[in-house]
C-alpha cells in the first residue's frame, strides 16, 4: 500500500538522486529536512506510482532528457576544471557545483563563470571571495547528470572514468579539456638548468591516477609528448609541444 502524497514530487525525486549518489537515508533526511523513516519508505518503493514513473524524464534530476552530445564546447573546459579543483555539494533543493580558483587570475575566474553560463544558461552563477582564492558556484539539480564522476569521498580515493558521451566530447576538443585541467591543477613555468638555459614547461599535478590518465589521454589525442615525475606530476617539456599548448592555454591570467 502506497503512502499518501504529503511531499512535492521534486522532493521525492531529489531523495532518489541523493540515494543514487551513495548517500544513506539518514543523511538524505537531514539534507531535505524530513524524517529518516520517510526516506526509508521511499527508497523501499513505498511511494505513489505516479512519482516513480515519469516517462520521458531524467531518472536522476527529473528534467527533460539530456542531449549530452549537443552540449556547448565550454562543457569540456568545465569538465577539466571540475576534475581538477571542483566538487559537487548536496543541498536541500539542488546540487551545488563549486570551482575553486586562485584569486590571482581574474580572467581565468571569469572564464570559469562564463563556461557554467554556457553549459546551463538558466542557472545563476555566483562568486565568493575566500583567502587567496575565489569560489565560482552554481545550483542545479542536473549537475550529477552532467558530471557522473560525482560521488561520496575524495576523487583521488575512488574510480574516475569518463562516460562514452564525455569521451566523444573530449575527442572533438581535447584542447579545452587540457586548458581546464591546467587552469585548475597545472601551470606553465620556466624550467632552468646548468649553464643558465631556460625554457618554458607545462606541468599537471593530481593525486588521482585516473585523472592523470585522462590528462595524458588528451595529450595523446594532440600528439603531445609527456613524461611523469614524483608519481603525481605530468610534464610537457618538448619545445614544439609547449608551443602548441601555448596556442590554446598559455600563461595564466
Short mmCIF file of N, CA, C and O in Angstrom, two decimals, residues 9-135:
data_model
loop_
_atom_site.label_atom_id
_atom_site.label_comp_id
_atom_site.label_asym_id
_atom_site.label_seq_id
_atom_site.Cartn_x
_atom_site.Cartn_y
_atom_site.Cartn_z
N UNK A 9 6.63 16.33 -5.56
CA UNK A 9 7.31 15.33 -6.37
C UNK A 9 8.80 15.58 -6.48
O UNK A 9 9.60 14.64 -6.48
N UNK A 10 9.21 16.89 -6.56
CA UNK A 10 10.62 17.19 -6.71
C UNK A 10 11.41 16.68 -5.50
O UNK A 10 12.55 16.24 -5.62
N UNK A 11 10.79 16.73 -4.29
CA UNK A 11 11.47 16.32 -3.08
C UNK A 11 11.72 14.81 -3.09
O UNK A 11 12.80 14.33 -2.71
N UNK A 12 10.72 14.05 -3.55
CA UNK A 12 10.87 12.60 -3.63
C UNK A 12 11.91 12.24 -4.69
O UNK A 12 12.76 11.38 -4.47
N UNK A 13 11.84 12.92 -5.84
CA UNK A 13 12.81 12.64 -6.90
C UNK A 13 14.23 12.99 -6.45
O UNK A 13 15.19 12.28 -6.76
N UNK A 14 14.35 14.09 -5.72
CA UNK A 14 15.68 14.51 -5.26
C UNK A 14 16.23 13.51 -4.26
O UNK A 14 17.44 13.24 -4.23
N UNK A 15 15.36 12.93 -3.42
CA UNK A 15 15.80 11.91 -2.47
C UNK A 15 16.38 10.71 -3.22
O UNK A 15 17.39 10.14 -2.81
N UNK A 16 15.74 10.35 -4.33
CA UNK A 16 16.25 9.24 -5.12
C UNK A 16 17.59 9.60 -5.78
O UNK A 16 18.47 8.75 -5.91
N UNK A 17 17.74 10.85 -6.19
CA UNK A 17 19.01 11.28 -6.77
C UNK A 17 20.13 11.22 -5.74
O UNK A 17 21.25 10.79 -6.04
N UNK A 18 19.84 11.63 -4.51
CA UNK A 18 20.83 11.56 -3.44
C UNK A 18 21.19 10.11 -3.12
O UNK A 18 22.34 9.79 -2.87
N UNK A 19 20.17 9.26 -3.15
CA UNK A 19 20.41 7.83 -2.88
C UNK A 19 21.31 7.24 -3.97
O UNK A 19 22.21 6.45 -3.69
N UNK A 20 21.07 7.65 -5.22
CA UNK A 20 21.89 7.14 -6.33
C UNK A 20 23.33 7.60 -6.22
O UNK A 20 24.25 6.94 -6.72
N UNK A 21 23.57 8.75 -5.55
CA UNK A 21 24.93 9.25 -5.39
C UNK A 21 25.67 8.59 -4.24
O UNK A 21 26.84 8.87 -4.00
N UNK A 22 24.96 7.70 -3.50
CA UNK A 22 25.62 6.95 -2.45
C UNK A 22 25.26 7.35 -1.03
O UNK A 22 25.77 6.76 -0.07
N UNK A 23 24.39 8.34 -0.85
CA UNK A 23 24.03 8.77 0.50
C UNK A 23 23.01 7.82 1.12
O UNK A 23 22.17 7.25 0.44
N UNK A 24 23.09 7.67 2.44
CA UNK A 24 22.14 6.84 3.17
C UNK A 24 20.90 7.61 3.55
O UNK A 24 20.84 8.84 3.42
N UNK A 25 19.89 6.90 4.04
CA UNK A 25 18.61 7.53 4.38
C UNK A 25 18.75 8.61 5.44
O UNK A 25 18.08 9.65 5.38
N UNK A 26 19.63 8.41 6.41
CA UNK A 26 19.79 9.40 7.48
C UNK A 26 20.32 10.73 6.93
O UNK A 26 19.79 11.79 7.25
N UNK A 27 21.36 10.67 6.08
CA UNK A 27 21.93 11.90 5.53
C UNK A 27 20.96 12.55 4.54
O UNK A 27 20.89 13.78 4.46
N UNK A 28 20.22 11.73 3.79
CA UNK A 28 19.24 12.30 2.87
C UNK A 28 18.16 13.04 3.64
O UNK A 28 17.77 14.16 3.30
N UNK A 29 17.67 12.41 4.72
CA UNK A 29 16.65 13.06 5.54
C UNK A 29 17.14 14.36 6.15
O UNK A 29 16.42 15.36 6.18
N UNK A 30 18.41 14.36 6.59
CA UNK A 30 18.98 15.57 7.16
C UNK A 30 19.09 16.67 6.11
O UNK A 30 18.84 17.85 6.38
N UNK A 31 19.48 16.30 4.89
CA UNK A 31 19.63 17.28 3.81
C UNK A 31 18.30 17.89 3.42
O UNK A 31 18.21 19.09 3.11
N UNK A 32 17.24 17.07 3.40
CA UNK A 32 15.92 17.55 2.95
C UNK A 32 15.05 18.03 4.10
O UNK A 32 13.99 18.60 3.87
N UNK A 33 15.48 17.78 5.34
CA UNK A 33 14.68 18.20 6.48
C UNK A 33 13.43 17.35 6.69
O UNK A 33 12.38 17.86 7.09
N UNK A 34 13.54 16.05 6.41
CA UNK A 34 12.41 15.14 6.57
C UNK A 34 12.86 13.94 7.39
O UNK A 34 14.06 13.66 7.49
N UNK A 35 11.93 13.19 8.00
CA UNK A 35 12.31 12.05 8.84
C UNK A 35 13.05 10.96 8.05
O UNK A 35 12.74 10.71 6.88
N UNK A 36 13.99 10.33 8.71
CA UNK A 36 14.73 9.22 8.08
C UNK A 36 13.77 8.10 7.68
O UNK A 36 13.95 7.47 6.63
N UNK A 37 12.75 7.86 8.50
CA UNK A 37 11.80 6.79 8.20
C UNK A 37 11.05 7.05 6.90
O UNK A 37 10.73 6.12 6.16
N UNK A 38 10.80 8.32 6.61
CA UNK A 38 10.12 8.67 5.35
C UNK A 38 11.00 8.33 4.16
O UNK A 38 10.54 7.76 3.17
N UNK A 39 12.27 8.68 4.27
CA UNK A 39 13.20 8.36 3.19
C UNK A 39 13.32 6.85 3.01
O UNK A 39 13.34 6.34 1.89
N UNK A 40 13.37 6.13 4.13
CA UNK A 40 13.45 4.67 4.07
C UNK A 40 12.26 4.09 3.34
O UNK A 40 12.39 3.17 2.52
N UNK A 41 11.07 4.64 3.60
CA UNK A 41 9.87 4.18 2.90
C UNK A 41 9.99 4.43 1.40
O UNK A 41 9.66 3.57 0.58
N UNK A 42 10.47 5.60 1.03
CA UNK A 42 10.57 5.94 -0.40
C UNK A 42 11.53 5.02 -1.12
O UNK A 42 11.19 4.47 -2.17
N UNK A 43 12.74 4.85 -0.56
CA UNK A 43 13.74 4.04 -1.26
C UNK A 43 13.38 2.55 -1.24
O UNK A 43 13.94 1.75 -2.00
N UNK A 44 12.42 2.18 -0.38
CA UNK A 44 11.93 0.79 -0.34
C UNK A 44 10.80 0.58 -1.34
O UNK A 44 10.28 -0.53 -1.46
N UNK A 45 10.39 1.66 -2.01
CA UNK A 45 9.36 1.54 -3.04
C UNK A 45 7.98 1.98 -2.61
O UNK A 45 7.04 1.94 -3.41
N UNK A 46 7.84 2.43 -1.37
CA UNK A 46 6.52 2.82 -0.87
C UNK A 46 6.27 4.32 -1.13
O UNK A 46 6.19 5.12 -0.21
N UNK A 47 6.18 4.65 -2.41
CA UNK A 47 5.82 5.99 -2.84
C UNK A 47 4.76 5.88 -3.92
O UNK A 47 4.62 4.82 -4.55
N UNK A 48 4.02 6.95 -4.20
CA UNK A 48 2.98 6.88 -5.24
C UNK A 48 3.56 6.46 -6.58
O UNK A 48 4.63 6.93 -6.98
N UNK A 49 2.88 5.59 -7.29
CA UNK A 49 3.37 5.09 -8.57
C UNK A 49 3.56 6.19 -9.59
O UNK A 49 4.42 6.11 -10.46
N UNK A 50 2.78 7.25 -9.52
CA UNK A 50 2.94 8.34 -10.49
C UNK A 50 4.23 9.12 -10.26
O UNK A 50 4.73 9.80 -11.15
N UNK A 51 4.82 8.99 -9.05
CA UNK A 51 6.10 9.65 -8.79
C UNK A 51 7.24 8.81 -9.32
O UNK A 51 8.21 9.31 -9.88
N UNK A 52 7.12 7.49 -9.17
CA UNK A 52 8.19 6.61 -9.63
C UNK A 52 8.31 6.57 -11.14
O UNK A 52 9.39 6.45 -11.68
N UNK A 53 7.19 6.65 -11.81
CA UNK A 53 7.21 6.53 -13.27
C UNK A 53 6.97 7.89 -13.90
O UNK A 53 5.86 8.41 -13.87
N UNK A 54 7.99 8.47 -14.47
CA UNK A 54 7.88 9.76 -15.14
C UNK A 54 8.42 9.58 -16.55
O UNK A 54 9.58 9.87 -16.82
N UNK A 55 7.60 9.04 -17.47
CA UNK A 55 8.10 8.77 -18.82
C UNK A 55 8.64 10.03 -19.49
O UNK A 55 8.07 11.11 -19.38
N UNK A 56 9.78 9.85 -20.18
CA UNK A 56 10.36 10.97 -20.90
C UNK A 56 11.13 11.93 -20.04
O UNK A 56 11.53 13.00 -20.52
N UNK A 57 11.37 11.59 -18.77
CA UNK A 57 12.11 12.48 -17.87
C UNK A 57 13.38 11.79 -17.39
O UNK A 57 13.48 10.56 -17.36
N UNK A 58 14.38 12.59 -17.01
CA UNK A 58 15.62 12.04 -16.47
C UNK A 58 15.34 11.38 -15.14
O UNK A 58 14.67 11.96 -14.27
N UNK A 59 15.84 10.16 -14.94
CA UNK A 59 15.60 9.45 -13.70
C UNK A 59 16.37 9.99 -12.51
O UNK A 59 16.11 9.59 -11.38
N UNK A 60 17.33 10.88 -12.73
CA UNK A 60 18.13 11.44 -11.65
C UNK A 60 17.62 12.81 -11.21
O UNK A 60 17.36 13.06 -10.05
N UNK A 61 17.47 13.73 -12.18
CA UNK A 61 17.08 15.10 -11.83
C UNK A 61 15.62 15.41 -12.13
O UNK A 61 15.11 16.45 -11.70
N UNK A 62 14.95 14.55 -12.90
CA UNK A 62 13.53 14.79 -13.20
C UNK A 62 13.29 15.76 -14.33
O UNK A 62 12.14 16.06 -14.65
N UNK A 63 14.35 16.26 -14.96
CA UNK A 63 14.20 17.21 -16.06
C UNK A 63 14.00 16.46 -17.38
O UNK A 63 13.99 15.24 -17.44
N UNK A 64 13.86 17.23 -18.45
CA UNK A 64 13.78 16.62 -19.78
C UNK A 64 15.05 15.84 -20.07
O UNK A 64 16.11 16.13 -19.51
N UNK A 65 14.97 14.82 -20.94
CA UNK A 65 16.17 14.05 -21.26
C UNK A 65 17.32 14.95 -21.72
O UNK A 65 17.11 15.92 -22.43
N UNK A 66 18.52 14.62 -21.29
CA UNK A 66 19.68 15.44 -21.60
C UNK A 66 20.24 15.09 -22.99
O UNK A 66 20.40 13.92 -23.32
N UNK A 67 20.52 16.11 -23.78
CA UNK A 67 21.17 15.91 -25.08
C UNK A 67 22.67 16.13 -24.88
O UNK A 67 23.24 17.15 -25.24
N UNK A 68 23.33 15.14 -24.27
CA UNK A 68 24.74 15.29 -23.90
C UNK A 68 25.63 15.61 -25.09
O UNK A 68 26.54 16.43 -25.00
N UNK A 69 25.38 14.95 -26.23
CA UNK A 69 26.24 15.16 -27.39
C UNK A 69 26.09 16.55 -27.99
O UNK A 69 26.89 16.94 -28.84
N UNK A 70 25.07 17.29 -27.56
CA UNK A 70 24.85 18.63 -28.08
C UNK A 70 25.28 19.72 -27.10
O UNK A 70 25.00 20.90 -27.31
N UNK A 71 25.95 19.32 -26.04
CA UNK A 71 26.42 20.31 -25.06
C UNK A 71 27.39 21.29 -25.70
O UNK A 71 28.14 20.95 -26.62
N UNK A 72 27.36 22.52 -25.20
CA UNK A 72 28.29 23.55 -25.68
C UNK A 72 29.73 23.09 -25.44
O UNK A 72 30.02 22.43 -24.44
N UNK A 73 30.65 23.40 -26.36
CA UNK A 73 32.06 23.02 -26.15
C UNK A 73 32.63 23.49 -24.82
O UNK A 73 33.59 22.89 -24.31
N UNK A 74 32.04 24.55 -24.24
CA UNK A 74 32.53 25.03 -22.94
C UNK A 74 32.42 23.94 -21.88
O UNK A 74 33.11 24.01 -20.86
N UNK A 75 31.55 22.94 -22.11
CA UNK A 75 31.43 21.85 -21.14
C UNK A 75 32.76 21.14 -20.95
O UNK A 75 33.12 20.75 -19.82
N UNK A 76 33.51 20.93 -22.03
CA UNK A 76 34.78 20.20 -21.94
C UNK A 76 35.78 20.98 -21.08
O UNK A 76 36.53 20.40 -20.28
N UNK A 77 35.80 22.29 -21.22
CA UNK A 77 36.64 23.13 -20.36
C UNK A 77 36.19 23.01 -18.90
O UNK A 77 37.01 22.83 -17.99
N UNK A 78 34.86 23.07 -18.68
CA UNK A 78 34.32 22.97 -17.33
C UNK A 78 34.61 21.60 -16.73
O UNK A 78 34.86 21.48 -15.53
N UNK A 79 34.60 20.56 -17.55
CA UNK A 79 34.94 19.22 -17.08
C UNK A 79 36.37 19.19 -16.54
O UNK A 79 36.64 18.60 -15.48
N UNK A 80 37.29 19.85 -17.25
CA UNK A 80 38.67 19.92 -16.77
C UNK A 80 38.78 20.64 -15.44
O UNK A 80 39.50 20.19 -14.53
N UNK A 81 38.03 21.73 -15.29
CA UNK A 81 38.04 22.46 -14.01
C UNK A 81 37.48 21.59 -12.90
O UNK A 81 38.01 21.56 -11.78
N UNK A 82 36.38 20.89 -13.18
CA UNK A 82 35.74 20.04 -12.16
C UNK A 82 36.68 18.91 -11.72
O UNK A 82 36.83 18.64 -10.53
N UNK A 83 37.32 18.25 -12.68
CA UNK A 83 38.20 17.14 -12.34
C UNK A 83 39.39 17.62 -11.52
O UNK A 83 39.90 16.90 -10.65
N UNK A 84 39.84 18.85 -11.77
CA UNK A 84 40.97 19.37 -11.04
C UNK A 84 40.61 19.93 -9.68
O UNK A 84 40.95 19.35 -8.65
N UNK A 85 39.90 21.02 -9.66
CA UNK A 85 39.61 21.71 -8.40
C UNK A 85 38.11 21.94 -8.19
O UNK A 85 37.71 22.95 -7.61
N UNK A 86 37.29 21.03 -8.64
CA UNK A 86 35.85 21.20 -8.49
C UNK A 86 35.23 20.10 -7.65
O UNK A 86 35.83 19.05 -7.42
N UNK A 87 34.03 20.35 -7.20
CA UNK A 87 33.27 19.34 -6.47
C UNK A 87 31.79 19.69 -6.57
O UNK A 87 31.41 20.80 -6.97
N UNK A 88 30.94 18.73 -6.22
CA UNK A 88 29.50 18.93 -6.22
C UNK A 88 29.01 18.66 -4.81
O UNK A 88 29.23 17.58 -4.26
N UNK A 89 28.36 19.66 -4.22
CA UNK A 89 27.85 19.54 -2.85
C UNK A 89 26.34 19.35 -2.87
O UNK A 89 25.65 19.83 -3.78
N UNK A 90 25.83 18.65 -1.88
CA UNK A 90 24.40 18.38 -1.77
C UNK A 90 23.72 19.45 -0.95
O UNK A 90 24.17 19.79 0.14
N UNK A 91 22.63 19.99 -1.48
CA UNK A 91 21.83 20.98 -0.77
C UNK A 91 20.37 20.54 -0.81
O UNK A 91 19.99 19.69 -1.63
N UNK A 92 19.53 21.08 0.06
CA UNK A 92 18.14 20.60 0.18
C UNK A 92 17.37 20.56 -1.13
O UNK A 92 16.61 19.62 -1.36
N UNK A 93 17.52 21.53 -2.00
CA UNK A 93 16.70 21.56 -3.21
C UNK A 93 17.47 21.41 -4.51
O UNK A 93 16.88 21.38 -5.58
N UNK A 94 18.77 21.33 -4.42
CA UNK A 94 19.57 21.22 -5.64
C UNK A 94 20.98 20.80 -5.27
O UNK A 94 21.32 20.64 -4.09
N UNK A 95 21.79 20.59 -6.29
CA UNK A 95 23.21 20.35 -6.09
C UNK A 95 23.96 21.64 -6.38
O UNK A 95 23.51 22.48 -7.17
N UNK A 96 25.12 21.78 -5.75
CA UNK A 96 25.93 22.98 -5.92
C UNK A 96 27.27 22.59 -6.55
O UNK A 96 28.05 21.85 -5.94
N UNK A 97 27.52 23.07 -7.76
CA UNK A 97 28.82 22.89 -8.39
C UNK A 97 29.74 23.98 -7.87
O UNK A 97 29.42 25.17 -7.97
N UNK A 98 30.89 23.59 -7.33
CA UNK A 98 31.86 24.53 -6.77
C UNK A 98 33.19 24.38 -7.49
O UNK A 98 33.74 23.29 -7.57
N UNK A 99 33.70 25.48 -8.02
CA UNK A 99 35.02 25.51 -8.65
C UNK A 99 35.87 26.51 -7.87
O UNK A 99 35.51 27.69 -7.76
N UNK A 100 36.98 26.04 -7.30
CA UNK A 100 37.85 26.90 -6.50
C UNK A 100 39.09 27.27 -7.33
O UNK A 100 39.81 26.38 -7.79
N UNK A 101 39.32 28.57 -7.50
CA UNK A 101 40.43 29.02 -8.33
C UNK A 101 41.24 30.10 -7.60
O UNK A 101 40.72 30.81 -6.73
N UNK A 102 42.49 30.21 -7.98
CA UNK A 102 43.40 31.19 -7.38
C UNK A 102 42.92 32.60 -7.73
O UNK A 102 42.75 32.93 -8.90
N UNK A 103 42.75 33.42 -6.71
CA UNK A 103 42.25 34.79 -6.93
C UNK A 103 43.26 35.67 -7.68
O UNK A 103 42.91 36.78 -8.09
N UNK A 104 44.48 35.18 -7.88
CA UNK A 104 45.48 35.96 -8.61
C UNK A 104 45.22 35.99 -10.11
O UNK A 104 45.87 36.74 -10.83
N UNK A 105 44.24 35.17 -10.57
CA UNK A 105 43.98 35.07 -12.01
C UNK A 105 42.52 35.41 -12.31
O UNK A 105 41.69 34.52 -12.52
N UNK A 106 42.17 36.69 -12.33
CA UNK A 106 40.77 37.11 -12.52
C UNK A 106 40.19 36.70 -13.87
O UNK A 106 39.00 36.38 -13.96
N UNK A 107 40.98 36.70 -14.94
CA UNK A 107 40.46 36.31 -16.26
C UNK A 107 40.08 34.84 -16.27
O UNK A 107 39.08 34.44 -16.89
N UNK A 108 40.86 34.03 -15.59
CA UNK A 108 40.58 32.61 -15.51
C UNK A 108 39.28 32.37 -14.71
O UNK A 108 38.46 31.51 -15.08
N UNK A 109 39.08 33.13 -13.67
CA UNK A 109 37.87 33.02 -12.86
C UNK A 109 36.65 33.41 -13.69
O UNK A 109 35.60 32.74 -13.65
N UNK A 110 36.77 34.46 -14.47
CA UNK A 110 35.66 34.90 -15.31
C UNK A 110 35.37 33.86 -16.40
O UNK A 110 34.21 33.62 -16.75
N UNK A 111 36.41 33.23 -16.92
CA UNK A 111 36.22 32.20 -17.94
C UNK A 111 35.45 31.01 -17.35
O UNK A 111 34.61 30.41 -18.03
N UNK A 112 35.75 30.66 -16.11
CA UNK A 112 35.03 29.57 -15.45
C UNK A 112 33.55 29.91 -15.29
O UNK A 112 32.68 29.07 -15.55
N UNK A 113 33.27 31.15 -14.88
CA UNK A 113 31.87 31.57 -14.73
C UNK A 113 31.15 31.56 -16.07
O UNK A 113 30.00 31.11 -16.16
N UNK A 114 31.82 32.01 -17.13
CA UNK A 114 31.22 32.01 -18.46
C UNK A 114 30.93 30.59 -18.93
O UNK A 114 29.91 30.33 -19.58
N UNK A 115 31.82 29.65 -18.61
CA UNK A 115 31.62 28.27 -19.02
C UNK A 115 30.37 27.69 -18.38
O UNK A 115 29.58 26.99 -19.03
N UNK A 116 30.15 27.99 -17.10
CA UNK A 116 28.94 27.50 -16.43
C UNK A 116 27.70 28.08 -17.09
O UNK A 116 26.71 27.38 -17.32
N UNK A 117 27.75 29.37 -17.42
CA UNK A 117 26.60 30.01 -18.07
C UNK A 117 26.30 29.37 -19.41
O UNK A 117 25.13 29.23 -19.80
N UNK A 118 27.32 29.00 -20.16
CA UNK A 118 27.11 28.41 -21.47
C UNK A 118 26.58 26.98 -21.36
O UNK A 118 25.81 26.54 -22.21
N UNK A 119 26.98 26.27 -20.32
CA UNK A 119 26.53 24.88 -20.16
C UNK A 119 25.10 24.83 -19.64
O UNK A 119 24.27 24.05 -20.13
N UNK A 120 24.79 25.66 -18.63
CA UNK A 120 23.43 25.72 -18.08
C UNK A 120 22.99 27.19 -18.04
O UNK A 120 23.09 27.84 -17.00
N UNK A 121 22.50 27.71 -19.15
CA UNK A 121 22.16 29.13 -19.24
C UNK A 121 21.11 29.58 -18.22
O UNK A 121 21.08 30.76 -17.85
N UNK A 122 20.25 28.68 -17.77
CA UNK A 122 19.19 29.07 -16.84
C UNK A 122 19.63 29.11 -15.39
O UNK A 122 18.88 29.56 -14.52
N UNK A 123 20.81 28.60 -15.11
CA UNK A 123 21.31 28.57 -13.73
C UNK A 123 22.14 29.81 -13.42
O UNK A 123 23.02 30.18 -14.19
N UNK A 124 21.84 30.43 -12.31
CA UNK A 124 22.59 31.62 -11.90
C UNK A 124 23.99 31.24 -11.45
O UNK A 124 24.18 30.23 -10.77
N UNK A 125 24.97 32.04 -11.82
CA UNK A 125 26.36 31.80 -11.42
C UNK A 125 26.76 32.86 -10.40
O UNK A 125 26.53 34.06 -10.60
N UNK A 126 27.34 32.42 -9.30
CA UNK A 126 27.76 33.34 -8.25
C UNK A 126 29.23 33.13 -7.92
O UNK A 126 29.82 32.11 -8.29
N UNK A 127 29.79 34.10 -7.23
CA UNK A 127 31.20 34.03 -6.85
C UNK A 127 31.35 34.44 -5.40
O UNK A 127 30.64 35.31 -4.91
N UNK A 128 32.30 33.80 -4.72
CA UNK A 128 32.54 34.08 -3.30
C UNK A 128 34.04 34.19 -3.07
O UNK A 128 34.79 33.25 -3.37
N UNK A 129 34.47 35.32 -2.54
CA UNK A 129 35.89 35.55 -2.27
C UNK A 129 36.30 34.86 -0.98
O UNK A 129 35.63 34.97 0.04
N UNK A 130 37.39 34.12 -1.05
CA UNK A 130 37.96 33.46 0.12
C UNK A 130 39.44 33.82 0.20
O UNK A 130 40.01 34.31 -0.78
N UNK A 131 40.09 33.58 1.34
CA UNK A 131 41.51 33.93 1.45
C UNK A 131 42.36 33.27 0.37
O UNK A 131 42.48 32.05 0.32
N UNK A 132 42.90 34.07 -0.53
CA UNK A 132 43.79 33.56 -1.57
C UNK A 132 43.12 32.88 -2.73
O UNK A 132 43.79 32.46 -3.67
N UNK A 133 41.81 32.73 -2.70
CA UNK A 133 41.13 32.05 -3.79
C UNK A 133 39.71 32.59 -3.95
O UNK A 133 39.24 33.39 -3.13
N UNK A 134 39.06 32.18 -5.00
CA UNK A 134 37.68 32.59 -5.25
C UNK A 134 36.88 31.37 -5.68
O UNK A 134 37.34 30.56 -6.49
N UNK A 135 35.70 31.24 -5.12
CA UNK A 135 34.82 30.13 -5.45
C UNK A 135 33.78 30.59 -6.47
O UNK A 135 33.09 31.58 -6.26
#
